[in-house]
Amino acid sequence: MAVDGSRRTSMEAIMEIVRSTFGETSREVFEMLVRINREVQDEELASMCGMHVNEVRRILYRLSEHGFVTSRRIRDRETGYYIYFWRANTEYLPQILISRKKRALSKLVERLRYEETYVFLCGGCRDERERFSFDDALSNDFKCPRCGSPLIQIDNASVIRRLREIIDAIKTSVERDEKSLYNRGR
């Protein structure tokens, strides 16, 4: 994988995804695989990372389930055990990054809908903090169905504005990433 500016940024993003999803030790194992850029046995990788082989295997299996690494196995003729050779799945990393961005985008759009829809809050049920849509507030005469206190309109315009900015930025990033990924061979 070339390491120009955008690739470096993508790799940093991938490392952050691995760290936040699987933990710091998983990031270290994955980073080592990316750095050596060849197939390696789990025992050798454990030695390089200064970790116990069982911990490295557990990490590799989890990373494999999510497409970050691939493996090839062969049977040892003498012992009958399988020997695994692991490699960072650098070909698939851009797709993983795009997929994660799309998942985050979906959650942010859902949150935006919530913020735009549920704009009333009970003035009396302070510990509950249940929000109500305009239709719900109207059907309850703008009073809390639990305690009868008046419903207060929330001023969340700044939250909505910020969500829209983030959504637009992620959409632009996804479009740029997909264009870069799918127009490589042209």
Tab-separated table of C-alpha atoms in Angstrom:
chain	number	residue	atom	x	y	z
A	1	MET	CA	0.000	0.000	0.000
A	2	ALA	CA	1.466	3.336	-1.038
A	3	VAL	CA	1.802	5.931	1.672
A	4	ASP	CA	0.909	9.242	0.081
A	5	GLY	CA	-0.994	11.893	2.070
A	6	SER	CA	-4.499	10.481	1.589
A	7	ARG	CA	-3.348	6.892	2.159
A	8	ARG	CA	-1.572	7.924	5.355
A	9	THR	CA	-4.746	9.613	6.574
A	10	SER	CA	-6.786	6.530	5.651
A	11	MET	CA	-4.329	4.260	7.448
A	12	GLU	CA	-4.478	6.484	10.539
A	13	ALA	CA	-8.273	6.260	10.390
A	14	ILE	CA	-8.123	2.471	10.036
A	15	MET	CA	-5.723	2.225	12.996
A	16	GLU	CA	-8.115	4.343	15.065
A	17	ILE	CA	-11.029	2.088	14.068
A	18	VAL	CA	-9.057	-0.994	15.100
A	19	ARG	CA	-8.044	0.636	18.400
A	20	SER	CA	-11.532	1.887	19.265
A	21	THR	CA	-13.263	-1.339	18.210
A	22	PHE	CA	-10.839	-4.001	19.431
A	23	GLY	CA	-8.454	-2.243	21.824
A	24	GLU	CA	-4.903	-0.947	21.884
A	25	THR	CA	-3.218	-4.379	21.817
A	26	SER	CA	-5.210	-5.283	18.705
A	27	ARG	CA	-4.055	-2.064	17.065
A	28	GLU	CA	-0.443	-2.954	17.892
A	29	VAL	CA	-0.791	-6.436	16.350
A	30	PHE	CA	-2.530	-5.062	13.263
A	31	GLU	CA	0.018	-2.271	12.869
A	32	MET	CA	2.837	-4.814	13.017
A	33	LEU	CA	1.159	-6.864	10.270
A	34	VAL	CA	0.783	-3.752	8.103
A	35	ARG	CA	4.386	-2.763	8.713
A	36	ILE	CA	5.938	-6.138	7.854
A	37	ASN	CA	3.688	-6.403	4.768
A	38	ARG	CA	4.039	-10.162	4.295
A	39	GLU	CA	2.526	-13.400	5.539
A	40	VAL	CA	3.647	-14.340	9.010
A	41	GLN	CA	2.909	-17.172	11.436
A	42	ASP	CA	1.122	-16.250	14.649
A	43	GLU	CA	4.086	-17.425	16.769
A	44	GLU	CA	6.460	-15.126	14.890
A	45	LEU	CA	4.014	-12.237	15.143
A	46	ALA	CA	3.618	-12.812	18.893
A	47	SER	CA	7.382	-12.695	19.268
A	48	MET	CA	7.616	-9.478	17.234
A	49	CYS	CA	4.885	-7.853	19.350
A	50	GLY	CA	6.241	-9.169	22.648
A	51	MET	CA	2.929	-10.850	23.449
A	52	HIS	CA	1.725	-14.327	24.362
A	53	VAL	CA	0.818	-16.357	21.265
A	54	ASN	CA	-2.697	-17.170	22.530
A	55	GLU	CA	-3.501	-13.472	22.921
A	56	VAL	CA	-2.215	-12.770	19.406
A	57	ARG	CA	-4.297	-15.628	17.990
A	58	ARG	CA	-7.430	-14.333	19.728
A	59	ILE	CA	-6.785	-10.865	18.288
A	60	LEU	CA	-6.113	-12.245	14.808
A	61	TYR	CA	-9.352	-14.251	14.799
A	62	ARG	CA	-11.371	-11.187	15.802
A	63	LEU	CA	-9.647	-9.005	13.185
A	64	SER	CA	-10.261	-11.733	10.617
A	65	GLU	CA	-14.001	-11.824	11.402
A	66	HIS	CA	-14.171	-8.147	10.462
A	67	GLY	CA	-12.007	-8.373	7.345
A	68	PHE	CA	-8.922	-6.572	8.656
A	69	VAL	CA	-6.663	-9.613	8.235
A	70	THR	CA	-6.656	-12.749	6.138
A	71	SER	CA	-5.097	-16.119	6.789
A	72	ARG	CA	-3.910	-19.133	4.898
A	73	ARG	CA	-3.557	-22.477	6.594
A	74	ILE	CA	-1.567	-25.571	5.794
A	75	ARG	CA	-1.401	-28.892	7.623
A	76	ASP	CA	1.913	-29.814	9.177
A	77	ARG	CA	2.639	-33.344	7.888
A	78	GLU	CA	4.537	-34.355	11.023
A	79	THR	CA	2.137	-33.134	13.723
A	80	GLY	CA	-1.131	-33.011	11.786
A	81	TYR	CA	-1.817	-29.543	13.211
A	82	TYR	CA	-2.710	-26.589	11.053
A	83	ILE	CA	-0.202	-23.798	10.650
A	84	TYR	CA	-1.721	-20.367	9.977
A	85	PHE	CA	-0.078	-17.617	7.989
A	86	TRP	CA	-1.551	-14.160	8.600
A	87	ARG	CA	-1.477	-10.978	6.560
A	88	ALA	CA	-3.053	-7.532	6.862
A	89	ASN	CA	-5.879	-7.259	4.347
A	90	THR	CA	-4.663	-3.937	2.948
A	91	GLU	CA	-6.613	-4.383	-0.286
A	92	TYR	CA	-9.897	-4.300	1.629
A	93	LEU	CA	-9.064	-1.486	4.073
A	94	PRO	CA	-10.527	1.337	1.945
A	95	GLN	CA	-13.853	-0.524	1.773
A	96	ILE	CA	-13.794	-1.016	5.560
A	97	LEU	CA	-13.253	2.706	6.060
A	98	ILE	CA	-16.086	3.591	3.668
A	99	SER	CA	-18.385	1.090	5.353
A	100	ARG	CA	-17.642	2.528	8.804
A	101	LYS	CA	-18.265	6.056	7.557
A	102	LYS	CA	-21.595	4.981	6.062
A	103	ARG	CA	-22.602	3.326	9.334
A	104	ALA	CA	-21.743	6.490	11.269
A	105	LEU	CA	-23.603	8.547	8.671
A	106	SER	CA	-26.706	6.418	9.110
A	107	LYS	CA	-26.630	6.886	12.877
A	108	LEU	CA	-26.130	10.627	12.536
A	109	VAL	CA	-29.063	10.927	10.098
A	110	GLU	CA	-31.191	8.985	12.577
A	111	ARG	CA	-30.104	11.347	15.366
A	112	LEU	CA	-30.872	14.371	13.179
A	113	ARG	CA	-34.397	13.063	12.582
A	114	TYR	CA	-34.832	12.602	16.319
A	115	GLU	CA	-33.589	16.133	17.077
A	116	GLU	CA	-35.889	17.596	14.415
A	117	THR	CA	-38.925	15.576	15.555
A	118	TYR	CA	-38.772	15.490	19.344
A	119	VAL	CA	-38.693	19.165	20.286
A	120	PHE	CA	-40.671	19.282	23.544
A	121	LEU	CA	-39.615	18.400	27.067
A	122	CYS	CA	-41.600	18.175	30.299
A	123	GLY	CA	-40.891	21.026	32.696
A	124	GLY	CA	-41.827	18.894	35.696
A	125	CYS	CA	-40.326	15.452	35.078
A	126	ARG	CA	-36.742	16.698	35.271
A	127	ASP	CA	-35.195	13.318	36.029
A	128	GLU	CA	-37.042	11.486	33.233
A	129	ARG	CA	-35.998	13.846	30.378
A	130	GLU	CA	-38.473	12.218	27.977
A	131	ARG	CA	-38.899	14.222	24.794
A	132	PHE	CA	-42.072	14.610	22.781
A	133	SER	CA	-42.802	15.285	19.127
A	134	PHE	CA	-45.020	18.187	18.127
A	135	ASP	CA	-47.854	15.755	17.356
A	136	ASP	CA	-47.534	14.096	20.775
A	137	ALA	CA	-47.406	17.473	22.504
A	138	LEU	CA	-50.458	18.673	20.574
A	139	SER	CA	-52.472	15.548	21.346
A	140	ASN	CA	-51.709	16.081	25.071
A	141	ASP	CA	-52.579	19.818	24.965
A	142	PHE	CA	-48.866	20.582	25.477
A	143	LYS	CA	-48.954	18.980	28.929
A	144	CYS	CA	-46.933	16.049	30.188
A	145	PRO	CA	-48.999	12.845	30.079
A	146	ARG	CA	-47.299	11.707	33.342
A	147	CYS	CA	-47.398	14.736	35.638
A	148	GLY	CA	-49.510	17.331	33.804
A	149	SER	CA	-46.750	19.971	33.773
A	150	PRO	CA	-46.456	22.173	30.686
A	151	LEU	CA	-44.212	20.934	27.876
A	152	ILE	CA	-41.351	23.265	27.020
A	153	GLN	CA	-40.050	23.656	23.484
A	154	ILE	CA	-36.361	22.790	23.208
A	155	ASP	CA	-34.031	25.160	21.392
A	156	ASN	CA	-31.812	22.618	19.664
A	157	ALA	CA	-31.122	24.621	16.492
A	158	SER	CA	-27.361	24.606	17.174
A	159	VAL	CA	-27.375	20.803	17.622
A	160	ILE	CA	-29.326	20.356	14.387
A	161	ARG	CA	-27.006	22.725	12.527
A	162	ARG	CA	-23.910	20.889	13.803
A	163	LEU	CA	-25.377	17.479	12.919
A	164	ARG	CA	-26.087	18.687	9.387
A	165	GLU	CA	-22.517	19.975	9.054
A	166	ILE	CA	-21.076	16.660	10.204
A	167	ILE	CA	-23.431	14.690	7.931
A	168	ASP	CA	-22.447	16.837	4.938
A	169	ALA	CA	-18.746	16.405	5.723
A	170	ILE	CA	-19.051	12.617	6.010
A	171	LYS	CA	-21.134	12.400	2.808
A	172	THR	CA	-18.462	14.386	0.970
A	173	SER	CA	-15.744	12.163	2.416
A	174	VAL	CA	-17.579	8.959	1.433
A	175	GLU	CA	-18.175	10.255	-2.102
A	176	ARG	CA	-14.500	11.208	-2.422
A	177	ASP	CA	-13.350	7.840	-1.046
A	178	GLU	CA	-15.678	5.879	-3.335
A	179	LYS	CA	-14.653	7.917	-6.365
A	180	SER	CA	-10.984	7.344	-5.542
A	181	LEU	CA	-11.511	3.635	-4.902
A	182	TYR	CA	-13.655	2.798	-7.903
A	183	ASN	CA	-11.917	5.039	-10.431
A	184	ARG	CA	-8.387	3.721	-9.798
A	185	GLY	CA	-8.192	1.519	-12.857
A	186	ARG	CA	-9.534	4.124	-15.253
